[in-house]
Short mmCIF file of C-alpha atoms in Angstrom, two decimals:
data_model
loop_
_atom_site.label_atom_id
_atom_site.label_comp_id
_atom_site.label_asym_id
_atom_site.label_seq_id
_atom_site.Cartn_x
_atom_site.Cartn_y
_atom_site.Cartn_z
CA LEU A 18 -15.42 28.43 20.40
CA TYR A 19 -15.02 25.53 22.46
CA GLU A 20 -17.45 26.88 24.99
CA VAL A 21 -19.67 27.83 22.04
CA ALA A 22 -19.46 23.75 20.73
CA GLU A 23 -20.02 22.57 24.48
CA SER A 24 -23.03 24.69 24.43
CA MET A 25 -24.71 23.38 21.36
CA ASP A 26 -24.19 19.90 21.50
CA PRO A 27 -22.08 18.49 24.85
CA SER A 28 -22.24 15.15 23.39
CA TYR A 29 -20.45 16.14 20.52
CA VAL A 30 -18.18 17.16 22.50
CA ASN A 31 -17.78 15.23 25.24
CA ALA A 32 -17.82 12.32 23.00
CA ARG A 33 -14.95 9.77 24.22
CA ALA A 34 -14.21 8.83 20.62
CA PHE A 35 -13.51 12.27 19.95
CA ARG A 36 -11.52 13.54 22.42
CA ILE A 37 -9.09 10.42 22.28
CA MET A 38 -8.54 11.93 18.82
CA PHE A 39 -6.67 14.47 20.29
CA LEU A 40 -5.13 12.23 22.97
CA ARG A 41 -3.39 10.01 20.77
CA ALA A 42 -1.96 12.68 18.42
CA ASN A 43 -0.29 14.31 21.46
CA GLU A 44 1.11 11.23 22.98
CA TYR A 45 -1.46 11.55 25.65
CA ASP A 46 -0.32 15.14 26.91
CA SER A 47 -3.05 16.65 28.03
CA LYS A 48 -2.16 20.21 28.08
CA ALA A 49 -1.43 20.12 24.41
CA SER A 50 -4.12 18.07 23.69
CA ALA A 51 -6.49 20.75 25.09
CA GLU A 52 -4.77 23.34 23.18
CA GLN A 53 -5.27 21.50 19.76
CA MET A 54 -8.73 20.88 20.26
CA ILE A 55 -9.89 24.75 20.94
CA LYS A 56 -7.27 25.20 17.28
CA PHE A 57 -9.69 22.55 16.15
CA PHE A 58 -12.61 24.53 16.83
CA GLU A 59 -11.73 27.83 15.74
CA LEU A 60 -10.57 26.30 12.31
CA LYS A 61 -14.09 24.73 11.40
CA HIS A 62 -15.50 28.11 12.93
CA GLN A 63 -13.28 29.35 10.12
CA LEU A 64 -14.04 26.76 7.27
CA PHE A 65 -17.47 26.23 7.42
CA GLY A 66 -19.25 28.69 10.17
CA VAL A 67 -21.10 28.19 13.22
CA ASP A 68 -23.42 26.17 12.41
CA LYS A 69 -21.28 23.61 11.09
CA LEU A 70 -19.54 23.47 14.79
CA VAL A 71 -20.54 20.01 15.80
CA LYS A 72 -21.54 18.02 12.56
CA ASP A 73 -19.28 15.94 10.80
CA ILE A 74 -18.54 17.20 7.65
CA THR A 75 -19.91 15.20 4.92
CA MET A 76 -19.83 15.76 1.08
CA GLN A 77 -22.60 17.47 0.77
CA ASP A 78 -21.39 20.60 3.09
CA LEU A 79 -18.14 20.95 0.29
CA ASP A 80 -18.97 23.15 -2.80
CA GLU A 81 -18.05 22.61 -5.81
CA ASP A 82 -14.72 24.32 -6.25
CA ASP A 83 -13.95 21.51 -2.83
CA ILE A 84 -14.45 18.60 -4.69
CA GLU A 85 -12.99 19.89 -7.40
CA CYS A 86 -9.79 20.53 -5.47
CA LEU A 87 -10.37 16.99 -3.50
CA LYS A 88 -10.38 15.79 -6.81
CA ARG A 89 -7.25 16.65 -8.09
CA GLY A 90 -5.71 14.83 -5.59
CA TRP A 91 -2.88 17.01 -4.41
CA VAL A 92 -3.30 14.86 -1.08
CA GLN A 93 -4.17 11.72 -1.04
CA LEU A 94 -4.20 8.01 0.37
CA ALA A 95 -0.84 5.43 -0.80
CA GLY A 96 -1.45 2.51 1.32
CA ARG A 97 0.35 1.81 4.42
CA ASP A 98 4.17 1.36 5.20
CA ARG A 99 6.03 -1.80 6.68
CA SER A 100 4.65 -0.56 9.99
CA GLY A 101 0.78 -0.71 9.39
CA ARG A 102 0.90 3.72 9.00
CA GLN A 103 -1.46 5.06 6.67
CA ILE A 104 0.22 7.20 3.70
CA PHE A 105 -0.51 10.78 2.70
CA LEU A 106 1.15 11.74 -0.65
CA VAL A 107 0.98 15.21 -0.24
CA PHE A 108 1.25 17.00 -4.51
CA ALA A 109 1.97 20.14 -3.78
CA GLY A 110 2.88 20.78 -7.38
CA LEU A 111 -0.91 20.64 -7.81
CA VAL A 112 -2.14 22.81 -4.83
CA GLY A 113 -1.41 26.33 -7.57
CA SER A 114 -4.27 25.03 -10.00
CA SER A 115 -7.13 25.37 -7.42
CA LYS A 116 -9.17 28.73 -6.95
CA THR A 117 -8.72 29.68 -3.68
CA LEU A 118 -6.53 28.97 -0.46
CA GLN A 119 -10.08 28.71 0.97
CA SER A 120 -10.75 25.36 -1.04
CA VAL A 121 -7.65 23.67 -0.04
CA ILE A 122 -8.10 24.00 3.18
CA ARG A 123 -11.53 22.90 2.73
CA SER A 124 -10.53 19.60 0.88
CA GLN A 125 -7.66 18.68 3.67
CA TYR A 126 -9.74 19.30 6.57
CA PHE A 127 -12.19 16.47 4.69
CA PHE A 128 -9.88 14.52 3.89
CA ASN A 129 -8.35 13.60 7.15
CA MET A 130 -11.06 13.56 8.97
CA ARG A 131 -12.33 11.17 6.71
CA VAL A 132 -9.11 8.86 6.74
CA LEU A 133 -8.93 9.37 10.41
CA GLN A 134 -12.53 7.73 11.21
CA SER A 135 -9.35 4.61 11.57
CA GLU A 136 -8.52 3.70 15.05
CA GLU A 137 -5.74 2.12 13.21
CA THR A 138 -4.41 5.47 12.03
CA GLN A 139 -4.88 7.18 14.28
CA THR A 140 -2.91 4.64 17.24
CA ARG A 141 -0.49 4.50 14.46
CA GLY A 142 -0.08 8.00 13.19
CA THR A 143 0.54 8.74 9.68
CA VAL A 144 3.64 9.08 6.82
CA SER A 145 3.27 11.84 4.23
CA VAL A 146 5.23 12.16 1.61
CA TRP A 147 5.97 15.28 -0.10
CA TYR A 148 6.49 15.04 -3.41
CA THR A 149 7.76 18.41 -6.01
CA LEU A 150 9.66 16.13 -8.56
CA GLY A 151 9.41 17.75 -12.57
CA ASP A 152 5.82 19.15 -13.84
CA LEU A 153 4.28 18.58 -9.85
CA ARG A 154 7.23 21.02 -8.90
CA SER A 155 5.01 23.42 -5.97
CA LYS A 156 4.58 27.18 -8.60
CA THR A 157 3.07 28.73 -6.02
CA ASN A 158 6.07 29.93 -4.65
CA GLY A 159 5.42 29.00 -0.72
CA LYS A 160 2.05 30.86 -1.38
CA GLY A 161 -0.33 29.62 1.46
CA TRP A 162 2.61 27.33 2.92
CA PHE A 163 1.75 29.06 6.31
CA GLU A 164 -1.93 29.19 6.00
CA ASN A 165 -1.51 25.31 5.31
CA PHE A 166 0.76 24.34 8.00
CA MET A 167 -1.36 26.28 10.42
CA ALA A 168 -4.66 23.87 9.91
CA GLY A 169 -2.58 21.19 9.92
CA ARG A 170 -1.58 21.46 13.12
CA ALA A 171 -4.85 22.28 14.45
CA LEU A 172 -6.68 18.38 13.17
CA PRO A 173 -6.02 15.65 15.12
CA GLN A 174 -2.78 13.75 13.56
CA LYS A 175 -0.03 11.75 14.45
CA LYS A 176 2.29 12.68 12.20
CA ALA A 177 4.86 8.99 12.51
CA ALA A 178 7.33 10.28 9.95
CA ILE A 179 7.24 13.38 7.20
CA HIS A 180 9.61 12.81 3.31
CA LEU A 181 10.25 15.64 1.16
CA CYS A 182 11.48 14.26 -2.19
CA MET A 183 12.20 16.95 -4.37
CA ASP A 184 14.72 17.46 -7.81
CA ASP A 185 15.32 21.05 -7.52
CA MET A 186 18.81 21.94 -5.60
CA ARG A 187 17.14 25.37 -4.84
CA GLN A 188 14.63 24.20 -2.89
CA PHE A 189 16.86 21.27 -1.80
CA VAL A 190 19.53 23.44 0.29
CA LEU A 191 16.14 25.88 1.50
CA THR A 192 14.50 23.14 2.88
CA ASN A 193 18.15 22.05 4.80
CA LEU A 194 18.15 25.60 6.64
CA MET A 195 14.87 25.50 7.48
CA VAL A 196 15.23 21.60 8.91
CA LYS A 197 17.97 23.25 11.19
CA VAL A 198 15.26 25.40 13.00
CA MET A 199 13.03 23.09 14.16
CA LYS A 200 12.02 21.55 16.62
CA SER A 201 14.51 18.16 17.90
CA LYS A 202 10.85 16.74 18.01
CA LEU A 203 10.31 17.12 14.03
CA ARG A 204 13.44 17.17 12.81
CA ALA A 205 13.96 13.78 14.34
CA ARG A 206 10.53 12.70 11.86
CA LEU A 207 11.54 14.38 8.97
CA ARG A 208 13.63 13.27 5.99
CA GLN A 209 14.58 14.52 2.91
CA HIS A 210 15.29 12.94 -0.52
CA PHE A 211 17.14 14.56 -3.78
CA GLY A 212 16.88 12.76 -7.41
CA SER A 213 14.66 11.14 -9.63
CA LEU A 214 11.61 9.37 -9.60
CA THR A 215 13.76 5.92 -9.14
CA GLU A 216 15.99 7.66 -7.02
CA CYS A 217 13.42 8.72 -4.61
CA ARG A 218 11.19 5.54 -5.24
CA TYR A 219 14.18 3.46 -3.71
CA GLN A 220 14.92 5.96 -1.09
CA LEU A 221 11.42 5.67 0.37
CA SER A 222 12.04 1.97 -0.15
CA THR A 223 14.39 2.18 2.54
CA TYR A 224 12.07 3.61 5.25
CA GLY A 225 9.41 0.50 4.65
CA ILE A 226 7.38 2.85 1.74
CA LEU A 227 6.98 0.08 -1.30
CA PRO A 228 7.41 1.81 -4.80
CA GLN A 229 4.45 0.29 -6.30
CA SER A 230 1.89 2.18 -3.31
CA LEU A 231 3.06 5.41 -4.78
CA PRO A 232 0.57 5.75 -7.99
CA LEU A 233 2.78 7.34 -9.90
CA ASN A 234 3.84 6.04 -13.81
CA ASP A 235 7.00 5.27 -14.74
CA ASP A 236 8.17 9.31 -16.67
CA GLY A 237 6.49 10.63 -13.28
CA GLY A 238 3.00 10.95 -14.60
CA LEU A 239 0.09 11.15 -12.00
CA ASN A 240 -2.56 8.12 -11.84
CA LEU A 241 -5.22 9.14 -10.37
CA ASP A 242 -7.59 6.45 -10.40
CA ARG A 243 -7.75 4.87 -6.97
CA HIS A 244 -7.96 8.32 -5.88
CA LEU A 245 -11.09 9.39 -7.72
CA GLN A 246 -13.01 5.93 -6.79
CA TRP A 247 -12.13 6.83 -2.64
CA VAL A 248 -13.95 10.34 -3.72
CA HIS A 249 -16.98 8.27 -5.17
CA CYS A 250 -16.85 6.38 -2.67
CA CYS A 251 -17.03 8.74 0.13
CA ALA A 252 -19.85 10.71 -2.06
CA MET A 253 -21.54 7.19 -2.04
CA GLU A 254 -21.16 6.90 1.74
CA ASP A 255 -22.60 10.62 2.40
CA THR A 256 -25.75 10.18 -0.12
CA PHE A 257 -26.63 6.90 1.30
CA GLY A 258 -27.21 8.06 4.52
CA CYS A 259 -24.08 6.02 6.35
CA SER A 260 -22.48 9.03 7.88
CA ILE A 261 -21.28 8.55 11.93
CA SER A 262 -23.21 9.96 14.36
CA PRO A 263 -21.82 12.49 17.03
CA THR A 264 -22.59 10.21 19.79
CA GLU A 265 -20.98 7.05 18.75
CA GLY A 266 -17.61 9.20 17.64
CA LEU A 267 -15.12 8.61 14.80
CA LEU A 268 -14.28 5.28 15.51
CA ASP A 269 -17.36 3.14 13.92
CA SER A 270 -15.05 0.51 10.93
CA SER A 271 -18.38 -0.90 10.34
CA PRO A 272 -18.87 -1.54 6.16
CA SER A 273 -21.77 0.46 6.57
CA ALA A 274 -19.57 2.94 8.48
CA ARG A 275 -16.59 3.92 5.50
CA PRO A 276 -15.89 2.76 2.44
CA ILE A 277 -12.43 0.84 2.00
CA ILE A 278 -10.51 1.37 -0.70
CA PRO A 279 -8.17 -1.99 -1.99
CA GLN A 280 -4.62 -0.39 -1.82
CA GLN A 281 -1.56 -2.12 -3.96
CA MET A 282 -0.84 -5.05 -1.52
CA ASP A 283 -4.44 -5.87 -0.25
CA VAL A 284 -5.24 -9.16 -0.92
CA LEU A 285 -8.06 -9.33 -2.60
CA PHE A 286 -10.49 -12.76 -2.25
CA THR A 287 -12.85 -12.38 -5.18
CA GLY A 288 -15.21 -15.39 -4.60
CA GLY A 289 -13.00 -17.93 -6.96
CA LYS A 290 -12.14 -15.37 -9.49
CA SER A 291 -8.10 -15.20 -10.69
CA THR A 292 -7.14 -11.60 -9.66
CA SER A 293 -3.67 -10.04 -11.37
CA HIS A 294 -3.74 -8.14 -8.07
CA GLU A 295 -0.32 -6.93 -6.47
CA GLY A 296 -1.22 -8.50 -2.93
CA ASN A 297 -2.55 -11.66 -4.37
CA LYS A 298 0.77 -12.43 -6.29
CA SER A 299 2.27 -11.81 -3.44
CA LEU A 300 0.48 -14.85 -1.23
CA HIS A 301 0.98 -17.29 -4.00
CA LEU A 302 4.35 -16.77 -3.99
CA LEU A 303 4.69 -16.82 0.16
CA VAL A 304 2.89 -20.21 -0.51
CA GLN A 305 4.18 -21.38 -2.95
CA GLY A 306 7.83 -20.93 -1.44
CA TYR A 307 6.50 -22.55 2.28
CA SER A 308 4.46 -25.34 0.24
CA VAL A 309 6.81 -28.07 0.87
CA LEU A 310 7.28 -27.57 4.49
CA TYR A 311 3.10 -26.69 4.65
CA ASP A 312 2.72 -30.11 3.04
CA SER A 313 5.52 -31.99 5.05
CA GLY A 314 4.68 -30.77 8.20
CA THR A 315 1.84 -31.37 11.13
CA ASP A 316 -0.36 -29.76 12.37
CA GLU A 317 1.15 -27.39 14.54
CA THR A 318 3.93 -26.62 12.10
CA LYS A 319 0.91 -25.58 9.08
CA ARG A 320 -0.78 -23.52 12.19
CA GLN A 321 2.96 -21.39 12.35
CA VAL A 322 3.27 -20.75 8.79
CA VAL A 323 0.04 -20.04 8.16
CA SER A 324 1.04 -16.81 10.75
CA THR A 325 4.24 -16.56 9.27
CA ILE A 326 2.44 -16.10 5.68
CA VAL A 327 -0.60 -13.81 7.53
CA ASP A 328 2.37 -11.60 8.68
CA GLU A 329 4.34 -11.04 6.29
CA ILE A 330 1.23 -9.73 3.69
CA HIS A 331 0.04 -7.29 7.28
CA ARG A 332 4.11 -6.49 7.46
CA SER A 333 3.87 -5.17 3.50
CA GLY A 334 1.00 -2.94 4.60
CA GLY A 335 -1.50 -5.19 3.32
CA ARG A 336 -5.13 -6.07 4.02
CA PHE A 337 -7.07 -9.33 3.74
CA LEU A 338 -10.40 -7.98 1.87
CA LYS A 339 -13.32 -9.50 0.29
CA LYS A 340 -16.29 -8.11 -1.29
CA HIS A 341 -19.04 -6.76 0.92
CA GLY A 342 -22.16 -6.53 -2.00
CA LYS A 343 -22.66 -3.09 -3.90
CA ARG A 344 -24.24 -0.25 -2.65
CA SER A 345 -24.68 0.74 -6.77
CA SER A 346 -24.53 -0.91 -9.77
CA GLU A 347 -20.65 1.05 -10.89
CA VAL A 348 -19.14 0.06 -6.84
CA VAL A 349 -17.67 -3.07 -5.34
CA CYS A 350 -17.71 -1.93 -1.10
CA TRP A 351 -15.39 -4.19 0.41
CA LYS A 352 -14.62 -5.36 3.65
CA GLU A 353 -11.67 -6.58 6.01
CA VAL A 354 -11.66 -10.52 7.04
CA PRO A 355 -12.12 -11.45 10.29
CA SER A 356 -8.86 -13.36 11.17
CA GLY A 357 -9.74 -16.76 11.64
CA GLU A 358 -11.18 -16.99 8.28
CA VAL A 359 -8.09 -15.00 6.97
CA ARG A 360 -5.57 -18.44 8.11
CA GLN A 361 -8.93 -20.64 6.66
CA LYS A 362 -9.13 -18.81 3.15
CA VAL A 363 -4.97 -18.72 3.26
CA MET A 364 -5.19 -23.33 3.74
CA GLN A 365 -7.56 -23.46 0.73
CA THR A 366 -5.24 -21.73 -0.92
CA PHE A 367 -2.44 -24.22 -0.14
CA ARG A 368 -5.21 -27.18 -0.73
CA ASN A 369 -5.96 -25.47 -3.91
CA ARG A 370 -2.28 -25.27 -5.06
CA ARG A 371 -1.43 -29.31 -4.11
CA ARG A 372 -4.72 -30.31 -6.09
CA GLN A 373 -3.77 -27.94 -8.91
CA LEU A 374 -0.04 -29.89 -8.94
CA THR A 375 -1.37 -33.21 -9.39
CA VAL A 376 -3.52 -32.62 -12.44
CA SER A 377 -0.73 -31.00 -13.45
CA ARG A 378 1.26 -33.98 -13.00
CA GLN A 379 -1.29 -36.17 -13.54
CA LYS A 380 -1.39 -34.64 -17.23
CA VAL A 381 2.38 -34.90 -18.28
CA SER A 382 2.78 -38.24 -17.26
CA SER A 383 -0.06 -39.03 -19.87
CA THR A 384 0.94 -36.90 -22.19
CA LYS A 385 5.19 -37.58 -21.77
CA GLY A 386 4.80 -33.87 -21.24
CA PRO A 387 4.85 -30.77 -23.99
CA LEU A 388 6.88 -31.53 -26.94
CA ILE A 389 8.68 -28.87 -28.46
CA GLU A 390 9.59 -28.88 -32.34
CA GLY A 391 13.11 -29.01 -33.82
CA GLU A 392 15.78 -28.68 -32.04
CA PRO A 393 16.85 -26.34 -28.90
CA LEU A 394 17.25 -22.48 -29.66
CA PRO A 395 20.50 -21.21 -28.19
CA ASN A 396 18.78 -19.09 -25.10
CA ASP A 397 16.74 -22.55 -23.90
CA VAL A 398 18.48 -23.84 -20.66
CA ILE A 399 18.24 -27.65 -21.40
CA PHE A 400 18.35 -29.79 -17.75
CA GLY A 401 19.53 -33.02 -17.78
CA ARG A 402 23.07 -32.65 -20.56
CA ALA A 403 26.61 -32.13 -19.55
CA GLN A 404 27.20 -29.97 -22.22
CA ARG A 405 25.68 -26.77 -21.97
CA ASN A 406 24.53 -23.85 -24.62
CA PRO A 407 24.04 -20.35 -24.21
CA GLY A 408 21.07 -20.44 -22.42
CA SER A 409 22.46 -22.68 -20.00
CA GLU A 410 25.85 -20.42 -19.43
CA LEU A 411 23.62 -17.23 -18.64
CA LEU A 412 21.12 -19.59 -15.90
CA HIS A 413 24.76 -20.50 -14.17
CA ARG A 414 25.54 -16.84 -14.45
CA LEU A 415 22.50 -15.44 -12.72
CA ILE A 416 23.04 -18.18 -10.11
CA LYS A 417 26.45 -16.91 -9.44
CA ASP A 418 25.61 -13.00 -8.99
CA HIS A 419 22.44 -13.26 -7.30
CA PHE A 420 24.26 -16.12 -4.68
CA GLU A 421 24.47 -14.26 -2.02
CA GLU A 422 21.22 -11.81 -1.96
CA TYR A 423 19.06 -14.91 -2.45
CA GLU A 424 21.40 -16.97 0.81
CA SER A 425 19.86 -13.54 2.72
CA LEU A 426 16.17 -13.83 2.03
CA GLY A 427 13.66 -15.05 3.46
CA ARG A 428 11.88 -18.52 1.69
CA GLY A 429 8.81 -16.94 0.14
CA VAL A 430 11.09 -13.94 -1.06
CA LYS A 431 13.33 -16.62 -2.48
CA MET A 432 10.55 -17.53 -4.81
CA ARG A 433 10.67 -14.36 -5.79
CA LEU A 434 13.98 -14.41 -7.30
CA VAL A 435 13.73 -17.34 -8.96
CA GLY A 436 10.95 -15.98 -10.49
CA SER A 437 12.54 -12.83 -11.69
CA ILE A 438 15.63 -14.89 -12.91
CA MET A 439 13.41 -17.01 -15.02
CA GLN A 440 11.68 -13.90 -15.89
CA THR A 441 15.17 -13.00 -17.84
CA ILE A 442 15.62 -15.50 -18.96
CA THR A 443 12.10 -16.02 -20.98
CA ASP A 444 12.64 -12.12 -21.75
CA GLN A 445 15.72 -13.37 -23.81
CA GLY A 446 13.35 -15.61 -25.74
CA GLY A 447 14.39 -18.99 -24.07
CA ARG A 448 12.45 -22.13 -22.40
CA PHE A 449 13.67 -25.06 -20.20
CA LEU A 450 13.73 -28.44 -21.59
CA GLN A 451 14.30 -31.63 -20.42
CA PRO A 452 15.13 -34.66 -22.72
CA ALA A 453 12.64 -36.91 -23.88
CA ALA A 454 12.44 -39.78 -22.07
CA SER A 455 12.35 -42.04 -24.58
CA GLU A 456 15.62 -42.47 -27.16
CA ASP A 457 14.29 -40.31 -30.17
CA GLY A 458 16.31 -37.39 -29.87
CA ARG A 459 12.32 -34.92 -28.84
CA TRP A 460 12.33 -32.85 -25.80
CA LEU A 461 10.14 -31.49 -23.55
CA GLU A 462 9.15 -27.99 -22.32
CA VAL A 463 10.00 -28.38 -18.57
CA PRO A 464 6.86 -26.40 -16.37
CA LYS A 465 6.96 -23.49 -14.96
CA ASP A 466 6.17 -24.67 -11.09
CA ALA A 467 9.14 -27.53 -11.71
CA ALA A 468 11.98 -25.44 -13.69
CA ARG A 469 10.88 -22.84 -10.77
CA GLU A 470 11.87 -26.01 -8.75
CA ARG A 471 15.34 -26.73 -10.11
CA ILE A 472 16.86 -23.70 -10.17
CA SER A 473 15.91 -23.51 -6.35
CA LYS A 474 18.22 -26.78 -6.04
CA TYR A 475 20.74 -25.01 -7.80
CA PHE A 476 21.29 -22.09 -5.70
CA ARG A 477 21.47 -25.31 -2.50
#
């Protein structure tokens, strides 16, 4: 079939971008790459026929059963790990609900090849997380496993790591036996995790896979919102004729070539509009933690601070994205922000924070702070008072319990810990107060930023 494909369209088969995918997937082993390319064309012929042998597969090439299988989310993206590798989530329990095994493998082919359009994914590799807990446990008793495995071997996917999450002891023991007979190269990349959802999340986090990147609710339910948005964007891309030509290869990363779906840890620039996105929260916490050093530093110090923040976002698997426009009234398109513009936007975030603090101080100065009615409550934390009430005692106990953890953290992460301590006080109905300047027995509520600074000083 390789010779058939080459005779049909030599430019597709011999394109550098096409061939280098197989080299990257096999760590530049030319023999292994050639063998995988032959298997690739055999698989493609089996799934889509000879007419599609030298064409990129689009949503139009999938039938209704294939698309339904794809939308079910048995395989989906979950952002990137701390090393920047793309995370694949596989829910084996959803495979059995598909009409045919052919639909499962066709959807697997489309999904993998669409994701492999990213050169970064090709070079860094992928991390697969097989999740078989609770209702998402496999119900096929291994049926179709071999066919899926052989299809995966034919696709030019560099498998950096494989994680198996399970809560069935029989399955765990059986998998252990299988691992022992695997080749050492594959065995070194495979890890098993046994336990509940919380336990598996914790174990995965030690390998750089953030808990919030998994589209799972606390009760183990599956959230398909991000995956369905990805499928919809793929359909929009193919419908509007933005597919990648074979001669240009599969490395085109222009906004019109492939959709970018914001992930949990991405920082979204929305033109001045506030957002509660997790990545934006991380950015603002980092800016808050480095604000004193940035504001008092030289130009060189400021550049180093900005570089540190950008690197920290990238290490957490996040990207910097901004709106690119709309292909339809329903879909917002995103594109990655160039590195130079990212630095400018981070510096603007520092300036915005300094401006907001100035305005806040002016308001406090003009009104003498927000006065509270009545006396402090038992759970309130009172600054500037020798006698402690229960709220202050709780604060000092939390500081003592987290002191060693605070000392071991980086500057930006320290502020997250302080924020969690403040949230604990607030959840118990406590406020942060200080005596009013006048000697009339009234009390002022301390602003959050000022309270955070005071708690940080207690650690120091």
